[in-house]
GROMACS .gro file of C-alpha atoms in nm:
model
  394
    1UNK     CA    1   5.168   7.584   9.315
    2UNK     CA    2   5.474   7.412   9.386
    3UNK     CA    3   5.775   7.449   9.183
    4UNK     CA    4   5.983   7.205   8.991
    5UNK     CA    5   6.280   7.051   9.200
    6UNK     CA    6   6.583   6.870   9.093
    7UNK     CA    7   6.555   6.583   8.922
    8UNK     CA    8   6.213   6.635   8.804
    9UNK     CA    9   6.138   6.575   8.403
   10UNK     CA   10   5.937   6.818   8.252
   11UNK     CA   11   5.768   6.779   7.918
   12UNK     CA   12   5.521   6.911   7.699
   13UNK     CA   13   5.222   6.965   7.870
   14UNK     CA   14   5.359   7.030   8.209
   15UNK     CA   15   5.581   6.854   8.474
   16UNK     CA   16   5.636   6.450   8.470
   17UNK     CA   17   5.728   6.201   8.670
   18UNK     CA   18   5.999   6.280   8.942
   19UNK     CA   19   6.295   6.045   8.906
   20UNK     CA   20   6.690   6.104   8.904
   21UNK     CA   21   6.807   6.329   8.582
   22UNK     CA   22   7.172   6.393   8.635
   23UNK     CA   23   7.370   6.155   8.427
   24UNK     CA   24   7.067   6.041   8.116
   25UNK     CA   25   7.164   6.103   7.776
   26UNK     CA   26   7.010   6.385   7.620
   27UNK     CA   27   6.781   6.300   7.390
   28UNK     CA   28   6.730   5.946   7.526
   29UNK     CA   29   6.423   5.762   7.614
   30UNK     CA   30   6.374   5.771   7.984
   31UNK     CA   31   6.320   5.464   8.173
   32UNK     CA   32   5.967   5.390   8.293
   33UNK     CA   33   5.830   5.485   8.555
   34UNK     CA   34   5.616   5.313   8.797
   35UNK     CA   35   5.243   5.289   8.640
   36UNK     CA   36   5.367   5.353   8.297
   37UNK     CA   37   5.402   5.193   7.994
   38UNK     CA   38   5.792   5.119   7.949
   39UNK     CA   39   5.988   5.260   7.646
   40UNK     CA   40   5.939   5.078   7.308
   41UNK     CA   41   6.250   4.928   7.154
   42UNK     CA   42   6.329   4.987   6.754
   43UNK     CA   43   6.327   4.625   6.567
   44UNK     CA   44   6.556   4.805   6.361
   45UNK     CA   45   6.805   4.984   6.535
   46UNK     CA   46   6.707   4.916   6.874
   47UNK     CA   47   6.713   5.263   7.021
   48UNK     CA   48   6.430   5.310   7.305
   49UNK     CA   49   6.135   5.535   7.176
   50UNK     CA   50   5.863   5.702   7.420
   51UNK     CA   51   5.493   5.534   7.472
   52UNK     CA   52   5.285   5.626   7.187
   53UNK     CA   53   5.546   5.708   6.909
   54UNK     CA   54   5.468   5.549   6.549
   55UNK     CA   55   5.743   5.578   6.414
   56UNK     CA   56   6.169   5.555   6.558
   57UNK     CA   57   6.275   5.847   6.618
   58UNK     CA   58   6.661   5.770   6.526
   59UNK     CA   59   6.608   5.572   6.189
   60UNK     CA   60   6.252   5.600   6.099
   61UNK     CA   61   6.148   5.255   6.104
   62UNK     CA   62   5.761   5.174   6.196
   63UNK     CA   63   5.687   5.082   6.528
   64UNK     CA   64   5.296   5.051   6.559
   65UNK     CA   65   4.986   5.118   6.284
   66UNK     CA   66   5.012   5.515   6.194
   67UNK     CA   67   4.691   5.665   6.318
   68UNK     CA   68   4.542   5.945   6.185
   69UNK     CA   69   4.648   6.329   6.261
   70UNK     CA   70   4.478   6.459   6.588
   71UNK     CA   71   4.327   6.729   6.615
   72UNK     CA   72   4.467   7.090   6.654
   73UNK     CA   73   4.599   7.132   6.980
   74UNK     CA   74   4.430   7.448   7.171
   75UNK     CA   75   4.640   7.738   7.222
   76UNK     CA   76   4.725   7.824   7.576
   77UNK     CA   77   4.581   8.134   7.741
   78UNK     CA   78   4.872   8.353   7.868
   79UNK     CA   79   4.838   8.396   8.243
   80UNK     CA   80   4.588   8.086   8.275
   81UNK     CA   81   4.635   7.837   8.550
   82UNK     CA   82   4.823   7.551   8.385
   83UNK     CA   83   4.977   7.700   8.082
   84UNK     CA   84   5.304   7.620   7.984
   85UNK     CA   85   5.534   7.769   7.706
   86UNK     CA   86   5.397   7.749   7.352
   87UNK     CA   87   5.466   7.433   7.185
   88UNK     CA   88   5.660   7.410   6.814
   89UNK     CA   89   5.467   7.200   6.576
   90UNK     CA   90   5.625   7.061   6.234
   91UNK     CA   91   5.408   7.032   5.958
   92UNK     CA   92   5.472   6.707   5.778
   93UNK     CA   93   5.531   6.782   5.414
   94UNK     CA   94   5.395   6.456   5.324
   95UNK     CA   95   5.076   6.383   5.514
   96UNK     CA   96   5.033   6.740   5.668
   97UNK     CA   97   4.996   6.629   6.002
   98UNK     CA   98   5.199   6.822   6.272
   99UNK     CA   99   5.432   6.675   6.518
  100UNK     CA  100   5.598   6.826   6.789
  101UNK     CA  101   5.942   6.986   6.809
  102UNK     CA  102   6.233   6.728   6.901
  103UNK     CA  103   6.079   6.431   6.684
  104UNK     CA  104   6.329   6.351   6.377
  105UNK     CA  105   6.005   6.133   6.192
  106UNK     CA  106   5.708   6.252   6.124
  107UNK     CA  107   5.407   6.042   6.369
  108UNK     CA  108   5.175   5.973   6.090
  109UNK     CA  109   5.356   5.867   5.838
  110UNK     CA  110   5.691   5.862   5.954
  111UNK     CA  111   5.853   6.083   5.653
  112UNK     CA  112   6.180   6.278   5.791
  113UNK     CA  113   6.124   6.652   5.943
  114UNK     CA  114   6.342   6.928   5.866
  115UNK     CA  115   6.629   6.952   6.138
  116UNK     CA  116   6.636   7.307   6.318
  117UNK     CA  117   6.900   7.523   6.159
  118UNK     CA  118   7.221   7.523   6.373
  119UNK     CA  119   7.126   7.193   6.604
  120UNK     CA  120   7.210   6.900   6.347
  121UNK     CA  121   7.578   6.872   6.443
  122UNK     CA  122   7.614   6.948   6.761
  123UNK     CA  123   7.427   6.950   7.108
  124UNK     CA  124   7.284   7.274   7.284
  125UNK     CA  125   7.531   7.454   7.512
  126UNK     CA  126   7.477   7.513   7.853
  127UNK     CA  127   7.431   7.842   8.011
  128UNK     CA  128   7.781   7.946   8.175
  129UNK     CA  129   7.815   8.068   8.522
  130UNK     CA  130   7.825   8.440   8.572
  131UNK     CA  131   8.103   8.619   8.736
  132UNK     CA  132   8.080   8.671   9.079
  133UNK     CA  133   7.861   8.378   9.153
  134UNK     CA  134   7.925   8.195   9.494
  135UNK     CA  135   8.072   7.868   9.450
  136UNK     CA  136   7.869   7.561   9.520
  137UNK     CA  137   7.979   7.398   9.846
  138UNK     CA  138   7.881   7.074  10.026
  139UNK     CA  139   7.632   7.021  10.245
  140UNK     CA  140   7.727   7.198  10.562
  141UNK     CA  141   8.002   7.395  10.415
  142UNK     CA  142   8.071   7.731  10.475
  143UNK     CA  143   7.871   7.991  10.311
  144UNK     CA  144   7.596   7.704  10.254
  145UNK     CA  145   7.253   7.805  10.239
  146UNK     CA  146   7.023   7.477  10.438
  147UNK     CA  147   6.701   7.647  10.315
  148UNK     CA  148   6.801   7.736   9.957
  149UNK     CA  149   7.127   7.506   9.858
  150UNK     CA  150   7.256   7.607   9.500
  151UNK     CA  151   7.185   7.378   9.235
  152UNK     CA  152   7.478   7.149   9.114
  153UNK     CA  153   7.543   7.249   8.739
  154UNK     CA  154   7.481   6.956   8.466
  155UNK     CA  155   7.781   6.867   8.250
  156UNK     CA  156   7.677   6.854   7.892
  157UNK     CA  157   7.629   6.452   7.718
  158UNK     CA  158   7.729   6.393   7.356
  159UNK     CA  159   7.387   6.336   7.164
  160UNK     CA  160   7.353   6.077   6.874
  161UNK     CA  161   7.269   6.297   6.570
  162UNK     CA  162   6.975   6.135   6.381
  163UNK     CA  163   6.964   6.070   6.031
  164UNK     CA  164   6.950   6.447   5.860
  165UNK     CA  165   6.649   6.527   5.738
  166UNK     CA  166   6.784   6.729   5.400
  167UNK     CA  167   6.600   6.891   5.126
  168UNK     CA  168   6.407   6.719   4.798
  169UNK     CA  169   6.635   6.785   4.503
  170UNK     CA  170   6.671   7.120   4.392
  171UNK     CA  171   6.708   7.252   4.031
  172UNK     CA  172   7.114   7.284   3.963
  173UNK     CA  173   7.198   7.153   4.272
  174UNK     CA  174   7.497   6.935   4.236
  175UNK     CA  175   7.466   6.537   4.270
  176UNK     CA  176   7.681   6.348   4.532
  177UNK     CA  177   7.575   5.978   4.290
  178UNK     CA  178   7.360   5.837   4.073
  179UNK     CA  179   7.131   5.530   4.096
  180UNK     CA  180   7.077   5.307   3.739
  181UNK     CA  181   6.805   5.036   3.748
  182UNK     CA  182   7.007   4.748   3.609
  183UNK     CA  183   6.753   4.575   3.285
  184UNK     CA  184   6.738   4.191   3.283
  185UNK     CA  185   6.974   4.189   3.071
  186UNK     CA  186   7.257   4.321   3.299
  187UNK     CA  187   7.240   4.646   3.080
  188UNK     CA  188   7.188   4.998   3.272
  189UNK     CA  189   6.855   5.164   3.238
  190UNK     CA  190   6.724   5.458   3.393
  191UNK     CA  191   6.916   5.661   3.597
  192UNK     CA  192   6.856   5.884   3.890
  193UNK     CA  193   7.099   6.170   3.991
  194UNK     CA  194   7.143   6.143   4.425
  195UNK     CA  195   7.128   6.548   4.504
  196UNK     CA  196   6.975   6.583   4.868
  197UNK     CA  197   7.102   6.399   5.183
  198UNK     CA  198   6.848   6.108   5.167
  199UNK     CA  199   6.659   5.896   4.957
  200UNK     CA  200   6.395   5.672   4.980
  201UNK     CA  201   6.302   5.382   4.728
  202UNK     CA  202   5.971   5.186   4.792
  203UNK     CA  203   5.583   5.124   4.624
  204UNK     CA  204   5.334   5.403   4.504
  205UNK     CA  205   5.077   5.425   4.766
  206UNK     CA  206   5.025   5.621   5.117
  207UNK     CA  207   5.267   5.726   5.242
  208UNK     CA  208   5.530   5.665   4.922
  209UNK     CA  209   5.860   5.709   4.877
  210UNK     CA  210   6.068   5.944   4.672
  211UNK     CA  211   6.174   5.670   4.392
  212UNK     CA  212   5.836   5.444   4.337
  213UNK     CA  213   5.820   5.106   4.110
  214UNK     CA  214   5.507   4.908   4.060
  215UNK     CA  215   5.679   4.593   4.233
  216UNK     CA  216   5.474   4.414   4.469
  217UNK     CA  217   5.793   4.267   4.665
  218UNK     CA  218   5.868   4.618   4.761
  219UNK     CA  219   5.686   4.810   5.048
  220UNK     CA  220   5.613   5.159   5.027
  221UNK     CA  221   5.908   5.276   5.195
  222UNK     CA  222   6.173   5.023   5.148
  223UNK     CA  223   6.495   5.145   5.183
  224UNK     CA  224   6.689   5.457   5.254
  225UNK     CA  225   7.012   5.607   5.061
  226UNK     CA  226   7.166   5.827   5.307
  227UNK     CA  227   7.487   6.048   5.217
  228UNK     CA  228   7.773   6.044   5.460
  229UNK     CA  229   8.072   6.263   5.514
  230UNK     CA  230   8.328   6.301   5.250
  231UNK     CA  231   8.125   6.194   4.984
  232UNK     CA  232   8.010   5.871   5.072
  233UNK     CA  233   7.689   5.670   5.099
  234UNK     CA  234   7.522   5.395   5.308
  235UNK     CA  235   7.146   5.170   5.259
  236UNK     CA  236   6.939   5.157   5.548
  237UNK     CA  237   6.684   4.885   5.481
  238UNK     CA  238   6.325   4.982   5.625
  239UNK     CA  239   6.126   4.678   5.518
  240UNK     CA  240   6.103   4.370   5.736
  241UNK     CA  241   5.966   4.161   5.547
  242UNK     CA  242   6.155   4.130   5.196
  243UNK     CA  243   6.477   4.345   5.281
  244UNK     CA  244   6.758   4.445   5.053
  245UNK     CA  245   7.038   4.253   4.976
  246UNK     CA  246   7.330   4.343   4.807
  247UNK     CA  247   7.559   4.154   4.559
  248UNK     CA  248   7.915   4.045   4.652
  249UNK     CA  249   8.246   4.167   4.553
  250UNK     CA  250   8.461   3.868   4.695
  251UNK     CA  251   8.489   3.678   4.971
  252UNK     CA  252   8.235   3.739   5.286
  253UNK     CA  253   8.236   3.545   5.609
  254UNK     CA  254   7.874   3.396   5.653
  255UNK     CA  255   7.714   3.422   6.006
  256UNK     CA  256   7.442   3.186   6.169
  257UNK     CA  257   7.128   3.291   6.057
  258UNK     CA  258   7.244   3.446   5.707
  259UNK     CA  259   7.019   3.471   5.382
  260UNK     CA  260   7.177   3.409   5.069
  261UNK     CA  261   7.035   3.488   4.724
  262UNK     CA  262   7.165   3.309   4.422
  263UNK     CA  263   6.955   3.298   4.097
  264UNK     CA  264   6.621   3.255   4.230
  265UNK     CA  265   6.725   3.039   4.514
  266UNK     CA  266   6.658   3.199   4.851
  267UNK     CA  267   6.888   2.996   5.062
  268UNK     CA  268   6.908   3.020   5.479
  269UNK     CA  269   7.232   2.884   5.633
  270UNK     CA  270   7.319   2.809   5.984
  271UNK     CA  271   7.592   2.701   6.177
  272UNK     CA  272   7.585   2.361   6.296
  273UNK     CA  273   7.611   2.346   6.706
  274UNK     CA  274   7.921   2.146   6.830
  275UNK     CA  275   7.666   1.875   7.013
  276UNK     CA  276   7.578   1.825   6.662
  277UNK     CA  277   7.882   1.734   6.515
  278UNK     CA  278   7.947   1.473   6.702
  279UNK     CA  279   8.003   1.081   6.603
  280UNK     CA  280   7.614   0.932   6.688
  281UNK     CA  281   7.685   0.575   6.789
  282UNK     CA  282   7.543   0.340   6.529
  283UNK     CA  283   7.209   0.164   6.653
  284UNK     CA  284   7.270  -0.223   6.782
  285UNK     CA  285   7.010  -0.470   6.833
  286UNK     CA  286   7.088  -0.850   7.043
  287UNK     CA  287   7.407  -0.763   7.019
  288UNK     CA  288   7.376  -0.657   6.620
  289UNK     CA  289   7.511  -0.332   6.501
  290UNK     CA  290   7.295  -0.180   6.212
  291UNK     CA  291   7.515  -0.152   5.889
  292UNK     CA  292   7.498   0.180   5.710
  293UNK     CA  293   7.655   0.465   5.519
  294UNK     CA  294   7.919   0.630   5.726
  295UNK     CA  295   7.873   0.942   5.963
  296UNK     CA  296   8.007   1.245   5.855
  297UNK     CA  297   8.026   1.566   6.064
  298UNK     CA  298   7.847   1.845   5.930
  299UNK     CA  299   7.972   2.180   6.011
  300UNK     CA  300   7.661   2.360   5.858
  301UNK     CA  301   7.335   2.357   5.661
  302UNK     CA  302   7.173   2.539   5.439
  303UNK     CA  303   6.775   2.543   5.336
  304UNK     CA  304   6.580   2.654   5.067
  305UNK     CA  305   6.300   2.973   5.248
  306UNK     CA  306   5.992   2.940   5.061
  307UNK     CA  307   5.714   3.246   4.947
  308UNK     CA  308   5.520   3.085   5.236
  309UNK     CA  309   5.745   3.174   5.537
  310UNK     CA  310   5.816   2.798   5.533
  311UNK     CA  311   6.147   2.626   5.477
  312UNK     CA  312   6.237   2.265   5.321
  313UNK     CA  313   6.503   2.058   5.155
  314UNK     CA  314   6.798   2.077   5.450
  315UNK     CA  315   7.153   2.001   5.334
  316UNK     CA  316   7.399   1.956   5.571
  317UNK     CA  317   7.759   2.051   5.465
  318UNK     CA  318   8.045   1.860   5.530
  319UNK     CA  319   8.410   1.881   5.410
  320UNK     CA  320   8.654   2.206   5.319
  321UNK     CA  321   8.439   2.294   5.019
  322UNK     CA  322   8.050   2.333   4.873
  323UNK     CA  323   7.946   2.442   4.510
  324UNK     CA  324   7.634   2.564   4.458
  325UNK     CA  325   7.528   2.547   4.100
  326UNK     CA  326   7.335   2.460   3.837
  327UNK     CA  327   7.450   2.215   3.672
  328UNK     CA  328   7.795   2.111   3.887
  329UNK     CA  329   7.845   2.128   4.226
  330UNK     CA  330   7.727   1.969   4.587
  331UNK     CA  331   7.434   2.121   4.550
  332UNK     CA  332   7.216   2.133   4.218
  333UNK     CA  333   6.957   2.343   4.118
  334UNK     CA  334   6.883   2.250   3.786
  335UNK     CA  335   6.584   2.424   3.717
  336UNK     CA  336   6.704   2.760   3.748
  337UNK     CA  337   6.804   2.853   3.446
  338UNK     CA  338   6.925   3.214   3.661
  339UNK     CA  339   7.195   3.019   3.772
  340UNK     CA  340   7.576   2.964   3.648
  341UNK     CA  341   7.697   2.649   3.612
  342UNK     CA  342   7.912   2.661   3.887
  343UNK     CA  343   7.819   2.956   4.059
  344UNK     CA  344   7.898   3.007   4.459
  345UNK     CA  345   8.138   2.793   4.676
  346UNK     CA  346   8.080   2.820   5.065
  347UNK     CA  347   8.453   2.694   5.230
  348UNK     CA  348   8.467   2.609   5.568
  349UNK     CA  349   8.776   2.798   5.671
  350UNK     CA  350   8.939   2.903   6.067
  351UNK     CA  351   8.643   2.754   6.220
  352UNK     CA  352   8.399   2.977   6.014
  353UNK     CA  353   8.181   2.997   5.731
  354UNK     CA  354   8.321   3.199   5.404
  355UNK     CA  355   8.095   3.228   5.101
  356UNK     CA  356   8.263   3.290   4.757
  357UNK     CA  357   8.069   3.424   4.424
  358UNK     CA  358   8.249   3.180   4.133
  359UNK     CA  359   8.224   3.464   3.926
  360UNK     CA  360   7.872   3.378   3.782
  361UNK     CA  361   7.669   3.610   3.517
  362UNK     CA  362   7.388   3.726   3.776
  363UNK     CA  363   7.615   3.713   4.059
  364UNK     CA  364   7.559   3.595   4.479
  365UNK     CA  365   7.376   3.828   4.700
  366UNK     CA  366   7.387   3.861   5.053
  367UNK     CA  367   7.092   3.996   5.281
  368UNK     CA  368   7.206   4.329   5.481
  369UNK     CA  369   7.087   4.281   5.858
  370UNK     CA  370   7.120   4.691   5.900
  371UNK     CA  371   7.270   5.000   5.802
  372UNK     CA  372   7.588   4.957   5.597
  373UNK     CA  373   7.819   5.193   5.395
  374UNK     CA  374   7.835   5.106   5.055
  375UNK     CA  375   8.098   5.139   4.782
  376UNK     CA  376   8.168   5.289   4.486
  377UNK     CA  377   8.018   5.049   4.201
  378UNK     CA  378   7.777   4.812   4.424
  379UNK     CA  379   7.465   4.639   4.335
  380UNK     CA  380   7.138   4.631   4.566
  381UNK     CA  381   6.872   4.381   4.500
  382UNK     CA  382   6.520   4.499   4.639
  383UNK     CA  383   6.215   4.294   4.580
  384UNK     CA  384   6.202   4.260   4.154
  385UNK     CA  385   6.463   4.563   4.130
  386UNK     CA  386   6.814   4.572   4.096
  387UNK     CA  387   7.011   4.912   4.137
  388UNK     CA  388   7.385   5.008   4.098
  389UNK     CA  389   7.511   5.310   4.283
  390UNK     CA  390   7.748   5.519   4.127
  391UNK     CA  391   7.874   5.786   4.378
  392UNK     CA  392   8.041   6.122   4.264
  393UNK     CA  393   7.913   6.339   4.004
  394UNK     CA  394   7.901   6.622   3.807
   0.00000   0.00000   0.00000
């Protein structure tokens, strides 16, 4: 049976396709191969993920429709043709399906597996030479062997550590935040202490999350809390569809493409492209030019998104300043009675767009578009749910 060579990838179940190792990431996807399927990409967090994978393996975001757990894989017969090393399953504490060892989500339901004791942090080492061991020499070197040349040792590549997969809360463990659901009335209400390194906040159903509300905006795994280094913590959104958004603190520059949510306005703005802003020559007929209101250049617009995926009533924006409001402003939304009077201002400012909260009572939110850190004291929005995070504690 002929051995493994250089350069050859070897997986579970036995040797793979032959292709150039020296130099890929560890832990990476590798790139495909003639006559198979090429790596999927995360819509998430765009890191590559092997054919057949469910779920990414970096941030735990759904890639395909979970199927249900195969069946138990047969146990190899020591000595049999065939038979490689034994294979280190994970039950999933969730679904109790069992993945293979190396996968940071689970491949049925995509809940987090526990991280191998020791490996989180940093990457296995590699064996050292022993003493007394003949240098490796080019070809046709001295003391080179043409039948049996010594491999060339592999330097070790930093690995991207995926999100940890820490334990549920444990009794007298000490809490790193807290999470209140803020009432409709801007008072606190129920509060949830943050003790392990993640949690998730979604919909009761298969495959829930840790911190469930009957809301049917929110999916059943909507969003991740994740703690960080040194105390701190950072939202990972998981949902698609809905998102999370979270509400401003001051001034935030607005790119192309950018949801806002004021009141219950869900607003899409977009940059205007220079062709657009140009002066359109007015229309002239037998030597007639059509009278009308004056051009002005619009640097931006903004439109209202709709429950339907659909979008209506464009406004372009033109001069230094825009209030959105309720009752005063550029733009009017007067039957929103979740609005302030005057209650955001987008200013075009150093050739971008810079949205302002005019300090109203319910405040301007701002969809997230990935991870991001969060501070001490901020407000998420998710689906019907609103949630402060409080970080430190006793």
């Amino acid at each position: 049976m002929p051995m493994a060579g250089p350069g050859t990838r070897v997986g579970i179940g036995g040797p793979a396709a032959v292709g150039p190792a020296v130099g890929s990431a560890l832990g990476s996807t590798p790139g495909g191969a003639v006559g198979l399927p090429a790596a999927m990409p995360c819509p998430v967090c765009g890191g590559e993920n092997a054919p057949g994978m469910n779920f990414c393996r970096l941030c735990g975001a759904g890639l395909a429709a979970p199927r249900p757990p195969p069946s138990p894989m047969p146990t190899p017969v020591p000595g049999a043709r065939g038979a490689g090393p034994p294979v280190e399953l994970f039950t999933c504490r969730r679904c109790g399906g069992q993945t293979a060892a190396g996968f940071a989500f689970c491949q049925h339901c995509g809940a987090m597996l526990p991280t191998p004791a020791g490996m989180r942090d940093r990457t296995p080492p590699i064996e050292p030479i022993t003493e007394g061991a003949a240098p490796t020499l080019a070809a046709g070197g001295a003391g080179a062997d043409d039948h049996h040349p010594r491999p060339v040792p592999v330097q070790p590549v930093p690995m991207p550590t995926p999100p940890p997969a820490g334990p549920r809360a444990v009794a007298g463990e000490r809490a790193w935040g807290t999470v209140y659901r803020v009432r409709r009335d801007g008072t606190d209400g129920d509060r949830y202490p943050l003790t392990g390194e993640w949690l998730e906040i979604g919909r009761p159903g298969a495959g829930a999350a840790d911190l469930v509300f009957d809301d049917r905006y929110l999916a059943a795994r909507h969003a991740r809390l994740e703690q960080q280094p040194g105390g701190g913590c950072r939202v990972v959104p998981i949902d698609l569809l809905n998102g999370v958004y979270r509400r401003l603190r001051g001034p935030h520059v607005l790119p192309s493409g950018a949801q806002i949510l004021i009141g219950r306005e869900l607003l899409r703005f977009e940059l205007v492209e220079e062709a657009e802003r140009g002066d359109v020559p007015p229309l002239a007929r037998f030597g007639v030019t059509m009278f009308g209101s004056p051009a002005r250049a619009p640097w931006g617009r903004v439109m209202q998104v709709l429950a339907s995926g659909g979008l209506r009533d464009v406004r372009h924006l033109h001069g230094s300043e825009v209030v959105l409001g309720r009752e005063e402003g550029d733009i009017v939304f007067r039957d929103d009675e979740f609005l302030s009077r005057r209650h955001a201002l987008l200013k075009w400012q150093g050739g971008q767009c810079v949205l302002e909260d005019l300090k109203s009572s319910n405040g301007t939110f701002i969809r997230l578009r990935g991870p991001q850190p969060l501070e001490n004291g901020d407000t998420l929005r998710m689906g019907d749910q609103m949630f402060r995070i409080e970080l430190g504690g006793a």
